[in-house]
PDB file of C-alpha atoms in Angstrom:
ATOM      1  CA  UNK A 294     -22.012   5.081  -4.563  1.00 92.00           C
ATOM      2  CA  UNK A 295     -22.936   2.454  -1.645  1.00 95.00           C
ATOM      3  CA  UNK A 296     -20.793   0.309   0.381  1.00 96.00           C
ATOM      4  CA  UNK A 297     -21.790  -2.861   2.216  1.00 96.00           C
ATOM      5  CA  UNK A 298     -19.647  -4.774   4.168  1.00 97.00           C
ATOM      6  CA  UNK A 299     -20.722  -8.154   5.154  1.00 97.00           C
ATOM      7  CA  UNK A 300     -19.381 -11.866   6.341  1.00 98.00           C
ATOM      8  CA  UNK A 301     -19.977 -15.388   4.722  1.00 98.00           C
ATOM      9  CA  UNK A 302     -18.507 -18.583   5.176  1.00 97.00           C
ATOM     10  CA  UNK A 303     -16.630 -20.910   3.219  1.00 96.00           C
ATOM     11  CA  UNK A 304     -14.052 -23.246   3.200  1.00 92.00           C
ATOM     12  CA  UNK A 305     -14.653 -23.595   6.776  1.00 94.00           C
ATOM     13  CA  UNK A 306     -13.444 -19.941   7.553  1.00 96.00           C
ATOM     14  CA  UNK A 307     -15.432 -16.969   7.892  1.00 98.00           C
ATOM     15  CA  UNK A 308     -14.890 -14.079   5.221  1.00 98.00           C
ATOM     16  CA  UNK A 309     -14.884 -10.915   4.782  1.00 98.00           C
ATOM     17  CA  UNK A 310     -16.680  -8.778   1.984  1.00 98.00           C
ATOM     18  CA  UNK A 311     -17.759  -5.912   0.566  1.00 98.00           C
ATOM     19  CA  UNK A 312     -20.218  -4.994  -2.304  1.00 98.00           C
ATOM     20  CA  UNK A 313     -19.625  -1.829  -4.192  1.00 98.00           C
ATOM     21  CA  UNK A 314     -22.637  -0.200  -6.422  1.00 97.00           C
ATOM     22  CA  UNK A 315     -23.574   2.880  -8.242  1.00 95.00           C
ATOM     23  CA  UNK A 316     -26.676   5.656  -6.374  1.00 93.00           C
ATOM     24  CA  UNK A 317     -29.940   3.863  -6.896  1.00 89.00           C
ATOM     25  CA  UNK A 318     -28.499   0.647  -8.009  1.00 90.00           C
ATOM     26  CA  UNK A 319     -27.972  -3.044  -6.947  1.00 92.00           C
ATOM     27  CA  UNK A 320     -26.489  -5.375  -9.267  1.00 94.00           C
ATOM     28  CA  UNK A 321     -23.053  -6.560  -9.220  1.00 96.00           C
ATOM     29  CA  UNK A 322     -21.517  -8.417 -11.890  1.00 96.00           C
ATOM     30  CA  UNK A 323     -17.759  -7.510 -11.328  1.00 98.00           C
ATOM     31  CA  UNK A 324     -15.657  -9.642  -8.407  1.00 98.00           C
ATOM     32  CA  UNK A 325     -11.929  -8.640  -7.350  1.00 98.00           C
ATOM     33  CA  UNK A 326      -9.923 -11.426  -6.003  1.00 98.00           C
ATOM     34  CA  UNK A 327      -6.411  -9.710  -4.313  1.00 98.00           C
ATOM     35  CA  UNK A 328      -2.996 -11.553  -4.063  1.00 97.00           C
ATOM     36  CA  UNK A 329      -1.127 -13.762  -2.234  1.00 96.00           C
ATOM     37  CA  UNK A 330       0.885 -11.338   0.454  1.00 91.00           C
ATOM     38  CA  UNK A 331       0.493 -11.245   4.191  1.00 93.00           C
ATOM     39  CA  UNK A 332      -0.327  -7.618   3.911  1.00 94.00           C
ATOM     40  CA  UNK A 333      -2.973  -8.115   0.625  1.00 95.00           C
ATOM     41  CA  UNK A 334      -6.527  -6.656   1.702  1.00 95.00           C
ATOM     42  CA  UNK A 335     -10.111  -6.207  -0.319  1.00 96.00           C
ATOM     43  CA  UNK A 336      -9.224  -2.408   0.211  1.00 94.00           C
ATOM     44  CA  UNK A 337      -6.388  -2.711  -1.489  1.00 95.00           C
ATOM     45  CA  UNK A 338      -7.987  -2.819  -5.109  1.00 97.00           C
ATOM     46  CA  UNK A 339     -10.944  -0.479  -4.067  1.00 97.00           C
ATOM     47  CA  UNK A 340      -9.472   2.941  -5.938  1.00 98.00           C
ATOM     48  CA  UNK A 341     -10.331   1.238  -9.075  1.00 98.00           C
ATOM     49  CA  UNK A 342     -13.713  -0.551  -7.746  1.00 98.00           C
ATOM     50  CA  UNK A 343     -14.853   3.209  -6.549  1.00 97.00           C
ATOM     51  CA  UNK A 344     -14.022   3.964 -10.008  1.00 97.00           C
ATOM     52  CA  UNK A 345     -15.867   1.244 -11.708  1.00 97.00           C
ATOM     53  CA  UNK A 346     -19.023   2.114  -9.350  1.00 97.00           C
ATOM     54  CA  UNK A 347     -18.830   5.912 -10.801  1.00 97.00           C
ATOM     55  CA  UNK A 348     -19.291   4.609 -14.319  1.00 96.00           C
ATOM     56  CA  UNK A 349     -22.012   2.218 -13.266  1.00 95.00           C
ATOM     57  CA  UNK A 350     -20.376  -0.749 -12.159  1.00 96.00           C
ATOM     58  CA  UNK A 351     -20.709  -2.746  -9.396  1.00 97.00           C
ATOM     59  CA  UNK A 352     -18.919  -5.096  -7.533  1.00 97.00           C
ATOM     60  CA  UNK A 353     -17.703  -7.296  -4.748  1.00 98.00           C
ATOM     61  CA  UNK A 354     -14.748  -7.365  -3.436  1.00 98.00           C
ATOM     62  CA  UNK A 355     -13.413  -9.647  -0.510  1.00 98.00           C
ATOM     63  CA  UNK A 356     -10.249 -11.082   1.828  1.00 98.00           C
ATOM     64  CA  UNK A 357      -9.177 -14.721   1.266  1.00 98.00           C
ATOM     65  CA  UNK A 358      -8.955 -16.812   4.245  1.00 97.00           C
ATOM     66  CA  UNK A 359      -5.647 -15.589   6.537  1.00 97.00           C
ATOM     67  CA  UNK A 360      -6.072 -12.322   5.439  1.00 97.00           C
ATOM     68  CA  UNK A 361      -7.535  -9.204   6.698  1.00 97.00           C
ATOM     69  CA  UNK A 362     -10.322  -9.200   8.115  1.00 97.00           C
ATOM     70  CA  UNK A 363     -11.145 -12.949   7.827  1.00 98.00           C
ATOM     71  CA  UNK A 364     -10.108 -15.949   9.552  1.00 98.00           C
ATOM     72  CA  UNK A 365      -7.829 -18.930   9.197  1.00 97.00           C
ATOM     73  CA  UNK A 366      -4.389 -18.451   8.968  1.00 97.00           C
ATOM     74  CA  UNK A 367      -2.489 -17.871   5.799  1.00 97.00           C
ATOM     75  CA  UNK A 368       0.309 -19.927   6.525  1.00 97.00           C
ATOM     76  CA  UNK A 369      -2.504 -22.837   6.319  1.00 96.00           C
ATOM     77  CA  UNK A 370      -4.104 -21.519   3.316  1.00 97.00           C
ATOM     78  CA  UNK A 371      -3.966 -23.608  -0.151  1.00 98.00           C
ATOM     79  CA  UNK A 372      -4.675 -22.551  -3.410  1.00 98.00           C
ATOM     80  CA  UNK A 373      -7.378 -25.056  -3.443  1.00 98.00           C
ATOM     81  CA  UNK A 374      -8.995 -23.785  -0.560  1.00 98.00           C
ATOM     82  CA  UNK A 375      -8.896 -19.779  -1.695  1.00 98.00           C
ATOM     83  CA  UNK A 376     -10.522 -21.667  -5.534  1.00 98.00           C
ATOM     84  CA  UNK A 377     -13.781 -22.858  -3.332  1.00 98.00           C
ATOM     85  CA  UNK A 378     -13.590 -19.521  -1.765  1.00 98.00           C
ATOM     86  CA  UNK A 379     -13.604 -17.842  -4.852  1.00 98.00           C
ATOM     87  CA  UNK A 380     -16.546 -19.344  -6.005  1.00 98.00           C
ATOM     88  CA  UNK A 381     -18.086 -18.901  -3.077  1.00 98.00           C
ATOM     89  CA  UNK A 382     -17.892 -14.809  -3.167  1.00 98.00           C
ATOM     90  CA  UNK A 383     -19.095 -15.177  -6.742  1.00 98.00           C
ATOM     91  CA  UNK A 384     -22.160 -16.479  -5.180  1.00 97.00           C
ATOM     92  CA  UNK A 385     -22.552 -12.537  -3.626  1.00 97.00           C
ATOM     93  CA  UNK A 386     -22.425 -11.304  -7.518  1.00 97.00           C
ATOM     94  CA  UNK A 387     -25.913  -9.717  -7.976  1.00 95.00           C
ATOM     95  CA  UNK A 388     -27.861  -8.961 -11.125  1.00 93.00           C
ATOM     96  CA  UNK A 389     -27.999 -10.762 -14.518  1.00 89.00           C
ATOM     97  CA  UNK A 390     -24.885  -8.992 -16.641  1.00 89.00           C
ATOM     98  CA  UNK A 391     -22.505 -11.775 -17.148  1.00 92.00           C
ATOM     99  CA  UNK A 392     -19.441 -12.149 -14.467  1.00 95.00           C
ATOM    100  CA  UNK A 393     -16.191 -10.076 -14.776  1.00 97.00           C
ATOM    101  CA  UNK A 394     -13.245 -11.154 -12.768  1.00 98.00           C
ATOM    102  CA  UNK A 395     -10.440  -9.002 -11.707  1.00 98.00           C
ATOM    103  CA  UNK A 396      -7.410 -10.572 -10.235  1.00 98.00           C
ATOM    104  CA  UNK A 397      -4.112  -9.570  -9.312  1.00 98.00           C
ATOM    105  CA  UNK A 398      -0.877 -12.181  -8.884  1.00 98.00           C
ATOM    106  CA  UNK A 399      -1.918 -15.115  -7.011  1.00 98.00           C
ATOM    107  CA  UNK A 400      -5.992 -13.841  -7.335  1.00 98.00           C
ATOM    108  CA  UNK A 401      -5.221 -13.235 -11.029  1.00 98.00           C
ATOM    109  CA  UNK A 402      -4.152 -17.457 -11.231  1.00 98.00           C
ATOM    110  CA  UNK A 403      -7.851 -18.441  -9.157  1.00 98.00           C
ATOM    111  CA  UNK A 404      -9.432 -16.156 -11.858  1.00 98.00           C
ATOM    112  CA  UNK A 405      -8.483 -18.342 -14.966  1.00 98.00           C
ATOM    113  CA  UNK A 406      -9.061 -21.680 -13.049  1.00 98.00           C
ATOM    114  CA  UNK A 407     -12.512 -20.442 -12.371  1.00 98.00           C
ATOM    115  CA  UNK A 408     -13.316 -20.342 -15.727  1.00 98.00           C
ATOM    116  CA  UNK A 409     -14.631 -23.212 -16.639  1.00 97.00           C
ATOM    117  CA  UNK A 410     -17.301 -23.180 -13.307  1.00 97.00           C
ATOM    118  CA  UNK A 411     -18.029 -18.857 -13.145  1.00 97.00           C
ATOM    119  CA  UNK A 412     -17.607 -18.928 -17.360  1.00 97.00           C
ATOM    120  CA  UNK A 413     -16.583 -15.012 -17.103  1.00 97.00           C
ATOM    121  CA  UNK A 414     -17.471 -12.731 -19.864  1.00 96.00           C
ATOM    122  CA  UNK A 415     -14.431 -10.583 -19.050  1.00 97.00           C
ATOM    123  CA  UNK A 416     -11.360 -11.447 -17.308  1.00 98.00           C
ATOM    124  CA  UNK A 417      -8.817  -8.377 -16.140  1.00 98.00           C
ATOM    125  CA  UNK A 418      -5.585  -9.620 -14.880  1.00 98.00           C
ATOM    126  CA  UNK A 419      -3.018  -8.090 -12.894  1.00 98.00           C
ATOM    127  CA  UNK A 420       0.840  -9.056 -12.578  1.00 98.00           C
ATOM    128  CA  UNK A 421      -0.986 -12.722 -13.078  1.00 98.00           C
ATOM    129  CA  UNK A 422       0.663 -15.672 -11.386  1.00 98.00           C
ATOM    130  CA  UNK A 423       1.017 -19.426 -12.669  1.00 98.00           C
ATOM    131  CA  UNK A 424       1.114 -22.264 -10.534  1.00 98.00           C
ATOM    132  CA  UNK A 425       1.972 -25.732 -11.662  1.00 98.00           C
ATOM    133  CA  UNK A 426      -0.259 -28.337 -11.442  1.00 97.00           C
ATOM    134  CA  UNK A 427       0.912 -30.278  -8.359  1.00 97.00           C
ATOM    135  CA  UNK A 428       0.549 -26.882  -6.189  1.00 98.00           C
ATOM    136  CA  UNK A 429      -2.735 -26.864  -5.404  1.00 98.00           C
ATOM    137  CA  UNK A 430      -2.419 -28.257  -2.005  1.00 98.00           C
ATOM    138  CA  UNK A 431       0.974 -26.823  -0.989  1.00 98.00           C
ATOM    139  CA  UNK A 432       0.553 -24.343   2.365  1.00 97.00           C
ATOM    140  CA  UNK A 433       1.439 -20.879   2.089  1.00 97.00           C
ATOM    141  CA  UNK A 434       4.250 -21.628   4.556  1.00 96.00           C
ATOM    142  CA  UNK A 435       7.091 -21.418   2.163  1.00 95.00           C
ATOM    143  CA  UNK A 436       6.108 -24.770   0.608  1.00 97.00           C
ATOM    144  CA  UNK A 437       4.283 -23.458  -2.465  1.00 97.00           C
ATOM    145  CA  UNK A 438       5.902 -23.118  -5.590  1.00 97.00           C
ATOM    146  CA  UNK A 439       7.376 -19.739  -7.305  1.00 97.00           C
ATOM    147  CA  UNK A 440       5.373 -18.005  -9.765  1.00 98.00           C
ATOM    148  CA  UNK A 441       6.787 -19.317 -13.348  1.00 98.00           C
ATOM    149  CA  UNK A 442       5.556 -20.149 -16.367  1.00 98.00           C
ATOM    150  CA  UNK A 443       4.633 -23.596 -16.392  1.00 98.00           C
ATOM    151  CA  UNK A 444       2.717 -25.474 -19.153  1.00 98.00           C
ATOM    152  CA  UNK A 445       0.646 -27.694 -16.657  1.00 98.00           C
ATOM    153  CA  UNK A 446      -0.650 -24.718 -14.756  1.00 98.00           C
ATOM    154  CA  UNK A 447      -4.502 -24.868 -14.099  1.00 98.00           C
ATOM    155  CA  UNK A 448      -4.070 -21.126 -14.775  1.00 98.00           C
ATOM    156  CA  UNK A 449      -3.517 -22.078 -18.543  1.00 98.00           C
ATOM    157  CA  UNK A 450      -6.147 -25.034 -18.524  1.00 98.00           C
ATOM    158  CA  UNK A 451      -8.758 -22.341 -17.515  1.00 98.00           C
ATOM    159  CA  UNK A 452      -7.787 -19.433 -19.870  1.00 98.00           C
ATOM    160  CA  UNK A 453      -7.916 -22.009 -22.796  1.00 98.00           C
ATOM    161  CA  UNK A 454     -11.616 -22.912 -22.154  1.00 98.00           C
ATOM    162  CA  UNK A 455     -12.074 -18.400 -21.384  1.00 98.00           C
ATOM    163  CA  UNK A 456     -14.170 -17.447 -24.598  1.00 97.00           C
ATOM    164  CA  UNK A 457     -14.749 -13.649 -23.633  1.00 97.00           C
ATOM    165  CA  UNK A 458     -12.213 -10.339 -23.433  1.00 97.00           C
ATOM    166  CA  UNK A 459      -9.007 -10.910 -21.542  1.00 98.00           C
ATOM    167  CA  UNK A 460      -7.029  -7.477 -20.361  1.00 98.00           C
ATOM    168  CA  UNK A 461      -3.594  -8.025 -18.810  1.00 98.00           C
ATOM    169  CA  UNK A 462      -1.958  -5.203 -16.751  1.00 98.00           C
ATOM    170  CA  UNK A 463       1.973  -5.989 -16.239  1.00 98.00           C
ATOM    171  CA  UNK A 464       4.442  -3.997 -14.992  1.00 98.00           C
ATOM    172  CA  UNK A 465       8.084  -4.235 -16.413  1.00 97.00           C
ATOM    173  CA  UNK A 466       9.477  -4.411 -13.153  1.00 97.00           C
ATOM    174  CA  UNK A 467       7.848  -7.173 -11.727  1.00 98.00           C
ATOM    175  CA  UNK A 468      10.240  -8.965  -9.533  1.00 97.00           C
ATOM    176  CA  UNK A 469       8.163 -11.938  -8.972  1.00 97.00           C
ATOM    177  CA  UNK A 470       6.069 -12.673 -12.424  1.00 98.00           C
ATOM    178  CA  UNK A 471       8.875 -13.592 -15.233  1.00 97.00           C
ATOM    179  CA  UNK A 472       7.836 -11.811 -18.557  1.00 97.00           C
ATOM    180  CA  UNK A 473       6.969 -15.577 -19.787  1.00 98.00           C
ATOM    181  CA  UNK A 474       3.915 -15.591 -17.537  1.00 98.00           C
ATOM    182  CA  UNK A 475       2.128 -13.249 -19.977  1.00 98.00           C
ATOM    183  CA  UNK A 476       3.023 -14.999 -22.621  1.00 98.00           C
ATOM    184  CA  UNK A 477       1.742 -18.304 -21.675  1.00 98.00           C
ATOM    185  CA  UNK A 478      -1.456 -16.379 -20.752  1.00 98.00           C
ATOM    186  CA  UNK A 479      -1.775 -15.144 -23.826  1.00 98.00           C
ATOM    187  CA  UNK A 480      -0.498 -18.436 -25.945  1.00 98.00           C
ATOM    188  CA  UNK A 481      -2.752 -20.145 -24.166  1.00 98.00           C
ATOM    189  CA  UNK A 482      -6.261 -17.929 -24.537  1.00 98.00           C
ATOM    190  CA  UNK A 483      -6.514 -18.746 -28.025  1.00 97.00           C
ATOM    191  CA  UNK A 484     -10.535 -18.774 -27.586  1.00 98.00           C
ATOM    192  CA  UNK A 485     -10.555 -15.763 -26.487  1.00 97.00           C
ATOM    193  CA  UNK A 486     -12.780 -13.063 -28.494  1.00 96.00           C
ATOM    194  CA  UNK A 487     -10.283 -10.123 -27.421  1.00 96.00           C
ATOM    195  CA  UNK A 488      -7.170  -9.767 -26.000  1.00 97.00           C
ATOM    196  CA  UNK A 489      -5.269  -6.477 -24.666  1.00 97.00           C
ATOM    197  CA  UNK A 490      -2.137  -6.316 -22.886  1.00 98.00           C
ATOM    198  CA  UNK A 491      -1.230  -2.970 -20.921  1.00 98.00           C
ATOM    199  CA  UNK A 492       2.493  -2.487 -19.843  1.00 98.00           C
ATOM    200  CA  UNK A 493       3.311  -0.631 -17.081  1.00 97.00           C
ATOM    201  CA  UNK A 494       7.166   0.856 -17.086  1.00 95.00           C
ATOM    202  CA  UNK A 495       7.682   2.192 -13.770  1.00 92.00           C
ATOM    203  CA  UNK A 496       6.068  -0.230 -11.484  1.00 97.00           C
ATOM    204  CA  UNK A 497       7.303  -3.411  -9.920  1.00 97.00           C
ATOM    205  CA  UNK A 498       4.721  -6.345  -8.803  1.00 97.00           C
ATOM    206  CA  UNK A 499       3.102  -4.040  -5.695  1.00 97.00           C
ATOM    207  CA  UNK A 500       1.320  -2.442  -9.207  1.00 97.00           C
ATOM    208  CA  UNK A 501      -2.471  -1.413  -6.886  1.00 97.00           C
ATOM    209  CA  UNK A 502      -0.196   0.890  -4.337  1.00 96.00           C
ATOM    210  CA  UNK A 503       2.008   2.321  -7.331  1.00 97.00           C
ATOM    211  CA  UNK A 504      -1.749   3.345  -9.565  1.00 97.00           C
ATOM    212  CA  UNK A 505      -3.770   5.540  -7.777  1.00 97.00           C
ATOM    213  CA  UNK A 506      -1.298   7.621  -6.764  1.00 97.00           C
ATOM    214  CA  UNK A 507      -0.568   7.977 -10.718  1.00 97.00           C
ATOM    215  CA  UNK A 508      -2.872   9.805 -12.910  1.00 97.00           C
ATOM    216  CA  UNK A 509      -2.135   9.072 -16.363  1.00 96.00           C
ATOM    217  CA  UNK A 510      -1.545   5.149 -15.929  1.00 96.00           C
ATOM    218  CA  UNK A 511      -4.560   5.415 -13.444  1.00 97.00           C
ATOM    219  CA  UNK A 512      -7.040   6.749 -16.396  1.00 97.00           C
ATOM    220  CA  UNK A 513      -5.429   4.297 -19.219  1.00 97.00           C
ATOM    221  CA  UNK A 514      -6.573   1.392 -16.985  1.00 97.00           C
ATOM    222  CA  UNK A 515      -8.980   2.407 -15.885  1.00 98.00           C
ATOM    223  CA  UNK A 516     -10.542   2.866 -19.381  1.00 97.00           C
ATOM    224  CA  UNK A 517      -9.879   0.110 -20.426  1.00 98.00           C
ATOM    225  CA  UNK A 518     -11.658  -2.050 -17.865  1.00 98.00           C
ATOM    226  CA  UNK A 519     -14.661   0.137 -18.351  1.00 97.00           C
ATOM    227  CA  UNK A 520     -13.874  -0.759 -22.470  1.00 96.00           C
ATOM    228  CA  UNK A 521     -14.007  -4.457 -21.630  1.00 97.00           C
ATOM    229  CA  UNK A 522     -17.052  -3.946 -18.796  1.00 95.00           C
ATOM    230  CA  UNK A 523     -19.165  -1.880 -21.935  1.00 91.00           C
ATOM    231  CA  UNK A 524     -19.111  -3.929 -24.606  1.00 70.00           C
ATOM    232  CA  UNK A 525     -17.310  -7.290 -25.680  1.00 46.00           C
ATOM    233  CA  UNK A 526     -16.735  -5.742 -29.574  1.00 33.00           C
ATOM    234  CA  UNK A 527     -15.241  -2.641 -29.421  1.00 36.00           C
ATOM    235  CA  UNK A 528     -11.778  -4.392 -28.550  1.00 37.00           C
ATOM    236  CA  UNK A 529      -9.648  -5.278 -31.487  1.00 40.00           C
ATOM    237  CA  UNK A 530      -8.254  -8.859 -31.291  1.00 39.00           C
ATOM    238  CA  UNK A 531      -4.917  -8.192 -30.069  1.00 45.00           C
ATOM    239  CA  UNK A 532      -3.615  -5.425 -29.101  1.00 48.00           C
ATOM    240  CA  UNK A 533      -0.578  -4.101 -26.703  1.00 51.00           C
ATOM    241  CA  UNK A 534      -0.106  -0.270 -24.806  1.00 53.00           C
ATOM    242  CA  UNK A 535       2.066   1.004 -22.317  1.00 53.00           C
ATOM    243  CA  UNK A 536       1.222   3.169 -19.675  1.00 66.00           C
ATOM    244  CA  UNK A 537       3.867   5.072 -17.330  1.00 56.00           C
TER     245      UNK A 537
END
């Protein structure tokens, strides 16, 4: 496996990155956008990057402005300005295989509004938030809206236009995604080819410092990204585990 850290700009901040590939390899199809929190970090996700690199996976991985090791603080940050980021690390994606994004909460909501610029073959989604419409411009001081499921999200605009495999991870005790998130995820990818939901029982929203300390749920999700990252057919239409 090689790392490489490196910087790029966007949004007028500077960001920080790193790529993730397998021995003798370069390409990079798969990028991990983290969550909202103060404390959320590109190394917070990289237990299951390290395993995606093992396999033969690469990927990039990176901190949102006001977070880690980038600038700009995140009491300034919008969800506007962490979308142009996003596709701005997409733009470090290397190779030809068609993009997979992994998001978690708040990272998880910039995933599906992607869509319809990055068009994802594969979308994995963590605890995923919803924002209403009218958020995008609210500061992370407090002012932007609770996670709920609202019909007007961009979220759901962007998984209805999502024509590739969607994997949800959710935990069942998430104290800050309501239940009816997932469902208007899933009501709402009707075009997509697959769909597979994983449940988590004995995990609340913090679900990548609960996982790699946990074998069995590690492994289940694990294989199942690699499932969607393999092939696009091997998933049935609709299907629903639980893991812990």
């Amino acid at each position: 496996m090689h790392t490489e850290d490196f910087f790029f700009t966007a949004n007028e901040q500077r960001l920080a990155g790193t790529r993730i590939t397998p021995d003798g390899r370069t390409d990079a199809a798969v990028l991990a956008l983290h969550g909202l929190g103060a404390t959320s970090t590109r190394g917070r996700i990289r237990y299951l990057l390290d395993d995606l690199a093992a396999a033969g996976h690469g990927s990039v991985t990176f901190e949102f402005s006001g977070n880690g090791d980038s600038t700009g603080m995140l009491t300034e940050s919008t969800l506007r300005g962490r979308r142009l980021e996003t596709l701005a690390a997409a733009e470090w994606l290397v190779g030809e295989a068609p993009r997979v994004l992994l998001g978690t909460s708040m990272g998880a909501h910039l995933a599906a509004t992607t869509v319809p610029e990055l068009r994802p073959r594969g979308l994995v989604l963590f605890c995923p938030a919803a924002y209403p419409a009218g958020a995008a411009d609210l500061r992370f001081d407090g002012s932007l809206s609770a996670p709920n499921n609202y019909p007007d999200s961009p979220a759901y605009a962007g998984i209805r236009e999502f024509d590739g495999d969607l994997l949800i991870v959710a935990t069942r005790g998430d104290q800050v995604i309501p239940p009816a998130v997932i469902d208007g995820y899933l009501d709402n990818a009707r075009n997509a080819k697959s769909t597979e939901v994983i449940w988590i029982d004995d995990c609340d929203h913090l679900v990548h410092r609960w996982l790699p300390d946990q074998p069995a749920p590690r492994a289940e999700i694990t294989q199942a990204v690699l499932r969607l990252l393999n092939t696009s057919t091997s998933i049935p239409r609709e299907m629903t585990s639980r893991a812990g």
